[in-house]
């Protein structure tokens, strides 16, 4: 027969979790989640409850659930299960063992309402303001890059694909709302090029590999000094990287005017734009067509690479630690998903920098 868990047993177990280094506890200590409340309440526009019915869950508690979900790459069902199962999740959410836990449907609806209200930009900017108030101003210039984020693959006919590319809804989907709701009309296929690897017998393949890829693209600008994401944008996977530079990806508040980016961002339009806006371009130069790369350009690019490579750590962190991919359908939800991943990345980075400065 199992002994009933008492209050002190739970306390003791939580103390042990703290000793083992509970990441969520560090989040609670360092991040003031209350700063998000005004944005969340505005986006959700809750009624005053005079009509009766069950009171809604606290919007900040629900937002913390989205943070847990993003950190651990969880589906709504798995999130509900793990909140009930894990003491560390309960402590982070401020829930006791006897408290009501939001179910998967509630989590889904909450995220849907935030998405429809277009709340993600405001939430991102709210945390960016927190970073600035803590002294982390965008400094030393900025680095731009983009990465592909996978979405569930679609099985469409060639005719359906042609319709989607033209921005039309295929005819036999229009009167089938259930089918339409499962079809992603915004994600696109693209080719992902990876460097050819040496084969087992030591021979090098003659060309790089092109792997078909379906989904979205996450574009970011980080500041060079602290490596926080300062500007971001989500597009379908086939969108060009370079054109985004002129669509609000550059951060004018950075204390230095230098911009680093790879060759995808090198174009006359971008160079002119940066000059007009007072930015100094350190964008990689492209190799001349059918000619070897001049030595001075090679050296210059190599120097830029050392700095530019810092942005790779951001995407590596989101993909390896948070397992970033899009489970949903449509660009507004994909933007919400990627935006949350960007906020959570900035929170983790904030924790890391605060820990370093505390130990310094």
GROMACS .gro file of C-alpha atoms in nm:
model
  360
    1UNK     CA    1   0.000   0.000   0.000
    2UNK     CA    2   0.141   0.342  -0.098
    3UNK     CA    3   0.166   0.612   0.163
    4UNK     CA    4  -0.031   0.930   0.080
    5UNK     CA    5   0.209   1.202  -0.040
    6UNK     CA    6   0.216   1.479   0.216
    7UNK     CA    7   0.291   1.846   0.169
    8UNK     CA    8   0.645   1.806   0.305
    9UNK     CA    9   0.724   1.517   0.070
   10UNK     CA   10   0.637   1.739  -0.227
   11UNK     CA   11   0.846   2.024  -0.083
   12UNK     CA   12   1.139   1.788  -0.035
   13UNK     CA   13   1.112   1.660  -0.392
   14UNK     CA   14   1.098   2.018  -0.528
   15UNK     CA   15   1.404   2.111  -0.323
   16UNK     CA   16   1.585   1.814  -0.478
   17UNK     CA   17   1.481   1.931  -0.829
   18UNK     CA   18   1.624   2.275  -0.749
   19UNK     CA   19   1.950   2.114  -0.644
   20UNK     CA   20   1.966   1.926  -0.975
   21UNK     CA   21   1.926   2.253  -1.167
   22UNK     CA   22   1.565   2.304  -1.275
   23UNK     CA   23   1.575   2.528  -1.585
   24UNK     CA   24   1.216   2.642  -1.530
   25UNK     CA   25   1.299   2.757  -1.178
   26UNK     CA   26   1.576   2.973  -1.326
   27UNK     CA   27   1.316   3.113  -1.569
   28UNK     CA   28   1.087   3.203  -1.278
   29UNK     CA   29   1.370   3.373  -1.091
   30UNK     CA   30   1.503   3.575  -1.382
   31UNK     CA   31   1.208   3.652  -1.611
   32UNK     CA   32   0.921   3.867  -1.485
   33UNK     CA   33   0.628   3.706  -1.667
   34UNK     CA   34   0.389   3.970  -1.532
   35UNK     CA   35   0.525   4.218  -1.791
   36UNK     CA   36   0.329   4.022  -2.055
   37UNK     CA   37  -0.007   4.061  -1.876
   38UNK     CA   38  -0.126   4.388  -2.043
   39UNK     CA   39  -0.051   4.253  -2.393
   40UNK     CA   40  -0.215   3.918  -2.319
   41UNK     CA   41  -0.529   4.074  -2.169
   42UNK     CA   42  -0.561   4.314  -2.460
   43UNK     CA   43  -0.525   4.031  -2.715
   44UNK     CA   44  -0.770   3.803  -2.535
   45UNK     CA   45  -1.018   4.079  -2.434
   46UNK     CA   46  -1.167   3.865  -2.159
   47UNK     CA   47  -1.523   3.937  -2.046
   48UNK     CA   48  -1.574   4.039  -1.683
   49UNK     CA   49  -1.733   3.703  -1.603
   50UNK     CA   50  -2.076   3.850  -1.520
   51UNK     CA   51  -2.242   3.600  -1.756
   52UNK     CA   52  -2.135   3.313  -1.534
   53UNK     CA   53  -1.965   2.999  -1.661
   54UNK     CA   54  -1.624   2.874  -1.558
   55UNK     CA   55  -1.369   3.151  -1.499
   56UNK     CA   56  -1.097   3.146  -1.765
   57UNK     CA   57  -0.746   3.043  -1.664
   58UNK     CA   58  -0.508   3.326  -1.582
   59UNK     CA   59  -0.363   3.458  -1.912
   60UNK     CA   60  -0.007   3.470  -1.773
   61UNK     CA   61  -0.035   3.111  -1.651
   62UNK     CA   62  -0.148   3.013  -2.001
   63UNK     CA   63   0.140   3.205  -2.159
   64UNK     CA   64   0.383   3.018  -1.933
   65UNK     CA   65   0.231   2.695  -2.068
   66UNK     CA   66   0.321   2.810  -2.422
   67UNK     CA   67   0.676   2.872  -2.297
   68UNK     CA   68   0.694   2.515  -2.159
   69UNK     CA   69   0.555   2.384  -2.489
   70UNK     CA   70   0.810   2.576  -2.694
   71UNK     CA   71   1.104   2.482  -2.473
   72UNK     CA   72   1.021   2.113  -2.497
   73UNK     CA   73   0.859   2.095  -2.842
   74UNK     CA   74   0.534   1.947  -2.708
   75UNK     CA   75   0.196   1.890  -2.869
   76UNK     CA   76  -0.110   2.020  -2.679
   77UNK     CA   77  -0.201   1.667  -2.560
   78UNK     CA   78   0.150   1.594  -2.439
   79UNK     CA   79   0.159   1.934  -2.264
   80UNK     CA   80  -0.158   1.857  -2.068
   81UNK     CA   81  -0.019   1.516  -1.966
   82UNK     CA   82   0.320   1.650  -1.857
   83UNK     CA   83   0.180   1.940  -1.653
   84UNK     CA   84  -0.018   1.681  -1.457
   85UNK     CA   85   0.285   1.454  -1.434
   86UNK     CA   86   0.579   1.684  -1.359
   87UNK     CA   87   0.634   1.869  -1.035
   88UNK     CA   88   0.880   2.109  -1.201
   89UNK     CA   89   0.610   2.212  -1.453
   90UNK     CA   90   0.354   2.261  -1.174
   91UNK     CA   91   0.593   2.473  -0.970
   92UNK     CA   92   0.675   2.692  -1.271
   93UNK     CA   93   0.301   2.745  -1.332
   94UNK     CA   94   0.227   2.803  -0.964
   95UNK     CA   95  -0.015   2.509  -0.952
   96UNK     CA   96  -0.067   2.285  -0.650
   97UNK     CA   97  -0.139   1.911  -0.675
   98UNK     CA   98  -0.513   1.971  -0.625
   99UNK     CA   99  -0.543   2.263  -0.872
  100UNK     CA  100  -0.730   2.239  -1.200
  101UNK     CA  101  -0.490   2.198  -1.496
  102UNK     CA  102  -0.583   2.342  -1.839
  103UNK     CA  103  -0.659   2.063  -2.085
  104UNK     CA  104  -0.522   2.031  -2.439
  105UNK     CA  105  -0.827   2.198  -2.592
  106UNK     CA  106  -0.791   2.502  -2.363
  107UNK     CA  107  -0.422   2.538  -2.455
  108UNK     CA  108  -0.511   2.510  -2.824
  109UNK     CA  109  -0.789   2.773  -2.797
  110UNK     CA  110  -0.567   3.011  -2.602
  111UNK     CA  111  -0.294   2.994  -2.864
  112UNK     CA  112  -0.554   3.032  -3.139
  113UNK     CA  113  -0.694   3.350  -2.982
  114UNK     CA  114  -0.348   3.500  -2.940
  115UNK     CA  115  -0.265   3.409  -3.300
  116UNK     CA  116  -0.584   3.559  -3.441
  117UNK     CA  117  -0.525   3.878  -3.240
  118UNK     CA  118  -0.177   3.905  -3.395
  119UNK     CA  119  -0.033   3.931  -3.042
  120UNK     CA  120   0.308   3.779  -3.106
  121UNK     CA  121   0.483   4.100  -3.219
  122UNK     CA  122   0.368   4.286  -2.910
  123UNK     CA  123   0.481   4.002  -2.682
  124UNK     CA  124   0.820   3.986  -2.854
  125UNK     CA  125   0.867   4.364  -2.825
  126UNK     CA  126   0.757   4.356  -2.461
  127UNK     CA  127   1.038   4.115  -2.374
  128UNK     CA  128   1.284   4.312  -2.587
  129UNK     CA  129   1.199   4.617  -2.371
  130UNK     CA  130   1.275   4.403  -2.062
  131UNK     CA  131   1.618   4.318  -2.208
  132UNK     CA  132   1.694   4.685  -2.279
  133UNK     CA  133   1.586   4.785  -1.927
  134UNK     CA  134   1.826   4.522  -1.791
  135UNK     CA  135   2.106   4.696  -1.983
  136UNK     CA  136   2.121   4.468  -2.288
  137UNK     CA  137   2.103   4.732  -2.562
  138UNK     CA  138   2.158   4.623  -2.923
  139UNK     CA  139   2.531   4.693  -2.972
  140UNK     CA  140   2.832   4.635  -3.196
  141UNK     CA  141   2.630   4.601  -3.517
  142UNK     CA  142   2.394   4.326  -3.632
  143UNK     CA  143   2.400   3.994  -3.814
  144UNK     CA  144   2.122   3.875  -4.047
  145UNK     CA  145   2.042   3.519  -4.148
  146UNK     CA  146   1.757   3.281  -4.227
  147UNK     CA  147   1.687   2.916  -4.162
  148UNK     CA  148   1.431   2.667  -4.293
  149UNK     CA  149   1.165   2.539  -4.051
  150UNK     CA  150   0.990   2.218  -4.149
  151UNK     CA  151   0.610   2.182  -4.164
  152UNK     CA  152   0.402   1.865  -4.218
  153UNK     CA  153   0.433   1.767  -4.585
  154UNK     CA  154   0.127   1.802  -4.807
  155UNK     CA  155   0.018   1.548  -5.067
  156UNK     CA  156  -0.127   1.761  -5.348
  157UNK     CA  157  -0.184   1.692  -5.717
  158UNK     CA  158   0.001   1.896  -5.980
  159UNK     CA  159  -0.319   2.089  -6.062
  160UNK     CA  160  -0.369   2.171  -5.692
  161UNK     CA  161  -0.007   2.285  -5.664
  162UNK     CA  162  -0.047   2.514  -5.965
  163UNK     CA  163  -0.360   2.669  -5.808
  164UNK     CA  164  -0.179   2.727  -5.477
  165UNK     CA  165   0.118   2.893  -5.646
  166UNK     CA  166  -0.124   3.134  -5.815
  167UNK     CA  167  -0.286   3.207  -5.479
  168UNK     CA  168  -0.612   3.025  -5.563
  169UNK     CA  169  -0.794   2.766  -5.353
  170UNK     CA  170  -0.827   2.445  -5.560
  171UNK     CA  171  -1.186   2.386  -5.674
  172UNK     CA  172  -1.262   2.060  -5.493
  173UNK     CA  173  -1.134   2.201  -5.161
  174UNK     CA  174  -1.370   2.497  -5.153
  175UNK     CA  175  -1.680   2.307  -5.044
  176UNK     CA  176  -1.489   2.074  -4.808
  177UNK     CA  177  -1.407   2.281  -4.500
  178UNK     CA  178  -1.257   1.981  -4.317
  179UNK     CA  179  -1.015   1.913  -4.602
  180UNK     CA  180  -0.938   2.284  -4.638
  181UNK     CA  181  -0.852   2.320  -4.269
  182UNK     CA  182  -0.587   2.047  -4.300
  183UNK     CA  183  -0.426   2.190  -4.612
  184UNK     CA  184  -0.139   2.432  -4.575
  185UNK     CA  185  -0.181   2.689  -4.851
  186UNK     CA  186   0.116   2.902  -4.745
  187UNK     CA  187   0.410   2.666  -4.689
  188UNK     CA  188   0.621   2.597  -4.999
  189UNK     CA  189   0.870   2.346  -5.131
  190UNK     CA  190   1.227   2.457  -5.189
  191UNK     CA  191   1.563   2.291  -5.242
  192UNK     CA  192   1.805   2.282  -4.953
  193UNK     CA  193   2.165   2.262  -5.073
  194UNK     CA  194   2.417   2.086  -4.853
  195UNK     CA  195   2.788   2.048  -4.915
  196UNK     CA  196   2.877   1.709  -5.059
  197UNK     CA  197   3.051   1.485  -4.805
  198UNK     CA  198   3.350   1.264  -4.884
  199UNK     CA  199   3.241   0.908  -4.965
  200UNK     CA  200   3.366   0.596  -4.786
  201UNK     CA  201   3.626   0.526  -5.057
  202UNK     CA  202   3.766   0.879  -5.017
  203UNK     CA  203   3.622   1.014  -5.344
  204UNK     CA  204   3.443   1.350  -5.349
  205UNK     CA  205   3.105   1.363  -5.532
  206UNK     CA  206   3.112   1.607  -5.823
  207UNK     CA  207   2.823   1.819  -5.700
  208UNK     CA  208   2.656   1.930  -5.378
  209UNK     CA  209   2.333   1.766  -5.267
  210UNK     CA  210   1.995   1.931  -5.325
  211UNK     CA  211   1.733   1.804  -5.080
  212UNK     CA  212   1.364   1.894  -5.131
  213UNK     CA  213   1.230   2.075  -4.826
  214UNK     CA  214   0.875   2.180  -4.731
  215UNK     CA  215   0.777   2.449  -4.484
  216UNK     CA  216   0.863   2.800  -4.375
  217UNK     CA  217   1.163   3.024  -4.332
  218UNK     CA  218   1.262   3.212  -4.019
  219UNK     CA  219   1.455   3.535  -4.086
  220UNK     CA  220   1.633   3.704  -3.795
  221UNK     CA  221   1.865   3.991  -3.712
  222UNK     CA  222   2.071   3.951  -3.393
  223UNK     CA  223   2.290   4.209  -3.226
  224UNK     CA  224   2.659   4.122  -3.239
  225UNK     CA  225   2.741   4.193  -2.874
  226UNK     CA  226   2.471   4.002  -2.683
  227UNK     CA  227   2.329   3.786  -2.966
  228UNK     CA  228   1.966   3.850  -2.884
  229UNK     CA  229   1.718   3.830  -3.170
  230UNK     CA  230   1.611   4.193  -3.226
  231UNK     CA  231   1.412   4.173  -3.551
  232UNK     CA  232   1.245   3.875  -3.715
  233UNK     CA  233   1.008   3.773  -3.990
  234UNK     CA  234   0.846   3.450  -4.111
  235UNK     CA  235   0.791   3.362  -4.479
  236UNK     CA  236   0.728   3.047  -4.683
  237UNK     CA  237   1.039   2.836  -4.745
  238UNK     CA  238   1.094   2.949  -5.105
  239UNK     CA  239   1.105   3.323  -5.027
  240UNK     CA  240   1.439   3.487  -5.103
  241UNK     CA  241   1.653   3.583  -4.804
  242UNK     CA  242   1.794   3.901  -4.956
  243UNK     CA  243   1.467   4.084  -5.017
  244UNK     CA  244   1.372   4.061  -4.646
  245UNK     CA  245   1.661   4.294  -4.555
  246UNK     CA  246   1.458   4.584  -4.692
  247UNK     CA  247   1.137   4.471  -4.517
  248UNK     CA  248   1.208   4.578  -4.162
  249UNK     CA  249   1.475   4.323  -4.070
  250UNK     CA  250   1.738   4.588  -3.998
  251UNK     CA  251   1.746   4.724  -3.644
  252UNK     CA  252   1.791   5.102  -3.644
  253UNK     CA  253   1.834   5.115  -3.266
  254UNK     CA  254   2.168   4.929  -3.274
  255UNK     CA  255   2.443   5.154  -3.140
  256UNK     CA  256   2.672   5.054  -3.431
  257UNK     CA  257   2.577   5.071  -3.797
  258UNK     CA  258   2.757   4.762  -3.929
  259UNK     CA  259   2.558   4.480  -4.092
  260UNK     CA  260   2.695   4.128  -4.148
  261UNK     CA  261   2.518   3.873  -4.370
  262UNK     CA  262   2.602   3.597  -4.619
  263UNK     CA  263   2.604   3.625  -5.000
  264UNK     CA  264   2.226   3.569  -5.023
  265UNK     CA  265   2.187   3.928  -4.900
  266UNK     CA  266   2.434   4.080  -5.150
  267UNK     CA  267   2.250   4.280  -5.416
  268UNK     CA  268   2.266   4.629  -5.559
  269UNK     CA  269   1.920   4.706  -5.413
  270UNK     CA  270   2.033   4.603  -5.064
  271UNK     CA  271   2.366   4.788  -5.081
  272UNK     CA  272   2.189   5.107  -5.194
  273UNK     CA  273   1.922   5.066  -4.927
  274UNK     CA  274   2.180   5.023  -4.650
  275UNK     CA  275   2.374   5.326  -4.766
  276UNK     CA  276   2.058   5.540  -4.772
  277UNK     CA  277   1.961   5.422  -4.424
  278UNK     CA  278   2.307   5.489  -4.282
  279UNK     CA  279   2.417   5.125  -4.239
  280UNK     CA  280   2.769   5.000  -4.319
  281UNK     CA  281   2.759   4.680  -4.523
  282UNK     CA  282   2.982   4.386  -4.429
  283UNK     CA  283   2.778   4.150  -4.645
  284UNK     CA  284   2.978   3.867  -4.803
  285UNK     CA  285   3.082   3.920  -5.163
  286UNK     CA  286   2.988   3.664  -5.426
  287UNK     CA  287   3.242   3.471  -5.631
  288UNK     CA  288   3.269   3.616  -5.985
  289UNK     CA  289   3.098   3.395  -6.245
  290UNK     CA  290   3.336   3.133  -6.397
  291UNK     CA  291   3.638   3.307  -6.243
  292UNK     CA  292   3.836   3.227  -5.930
  293UNK     CA  293   3.767   3.440  -5.625
  294UNK     CA  294   4.031   3.716  -5.590
  295UNK     CA  295   4.259   3.667  -5.286
  296UNK     CA  296   4.164   3.996  -5.115
  297UNK     CA  297   3.793   3.907  -5.136
  298UNK     CA  298   3.862   3.560  -4.999
  299UNK     CA  299   4.043   3.713  -4.701
  300UNK     CA  300   3.775   3.974  -4.650
  301UNK     CA  301   3.498   3.709  -4.657
  302UNK     CA  302   3.690   3.489  -4.415
  303UNK     CA  303   3.715   3.778  -4.169
  304UNK     CA  304   3.343   3.844  -4.199
  305UNK     CA  305   3.263   3.474  -4.149
  306UNK     CA  306   3.415   3.474  -3.802
  307UNK     CA  307   3.159   3.733  -3.693
  308UNK     CA  308   2.870   3.617  -3.909
  309UNK     CA  309   2.888   3.259  -3.782
  310UNK     CA  310   2.753   3.372  -3.444
  311UNK     CA  311   2.402   3.376  -3.583
  312UNK     CA  312   2.429   3.000  -3.656
  313UNK     CA  313   2.430   2.935  -3.280
  314UNK     CA  314   2.085   3.091  -3.254
  315UNK     CA  315   1.932   2.849  -3.504
  316UNK     CA  316   2.127   2.555  -3.363
  317UNK     CA  317   1.988   2.633  -3.018
  318UNK     CA  318   1.631   2.657  -3.148
  319UNK     CA  319   1.655   2.335  -3.346
  320UNK     CA  320   1.860   2.111  -3.117
  321UNK     CA  321   1.739   2.236  -2.778
  322UNK     CA  322   1.380   2.326  -2.864
  323UNK     CA  323   1.331   2.098  -3.167
  324UNK     CA  324   1.175   2.384  -3.362
  325UNK     CA  325   0.933   2.282  -3.633
  326UNK     CA  326   0.584   2.391  -3.732
  327UNK     CA  327   0.300   2.148  -3.644
  328UNK     CA  328   0.025   2.381  -3.762
  329UNK     CA  329  -0.131   2.489  -4.090
  330UNK     CA  330  -0.094   2.837  -4.242
  331UNK     CA  331   0.148   3.126  -4.214
  332UNK     CA  332  -0.023   3.312  -3.925
  333UNK     CA  333   0.015   3.009  -3.699
  334UNK     CA  334   0.367   2.942  -3.827
  335UNK     CA  335   0.454   3.305  -3.742
  336UNK     CA  336   0.316   3.253  -3.391
  337UNK     CA  337   0.519   2.933  -3.348
  338UNK     CA  338   0.844   3.087  -3.473
  339UNK     CA  339   0.779   3.408  -3.277
  340UNK     CA  340   0.738   3.208  -2.956
  341UNK     CA  341   1.062   3.021  -3.031
  342UNK     CA  342   1.235   3.359  -3.075
  343UNK     CA  343   1.102   3.488  -2.741
  344UNK     CA  344   1.204   3.167  -2.563
  345UNK     CA  345   1.550   3.177  -2.725
  346UNK     CA  346   1.592   3.534  -2.595
  347UNK     CA  347   1.478   3.423  -2.248
  348UNK     CA  348   1.733   3.141  -2.242
  349UNK     CA  349   2.006   3.376  -2.363
  350UNK     CA  350   1.904   3.627  -2.093
  351UNK     CA  351   1.934   3.355  -1.825
  352UNK     CA  352   2.279   3.263  -1.954
  353UNK     CA  353   2.410   3.622  -1.962
  354UNK     CA  354   2.262   3.702  -1.618
  355UNK     CA  355   2.429   3.390  -1.475
  356UNK     CA  356   2.766   3.494  -1.620
  357UNK     CA  357   2.741   3.848  -1.483
  358UNK     CA  358   2.635   3.714  -1.140
  359UNK     CA  359   2.943   3.489  -1.131
  360UNK     CA  360   3.181   3.755  -1.266
   0.00000   0.00000   0.00000
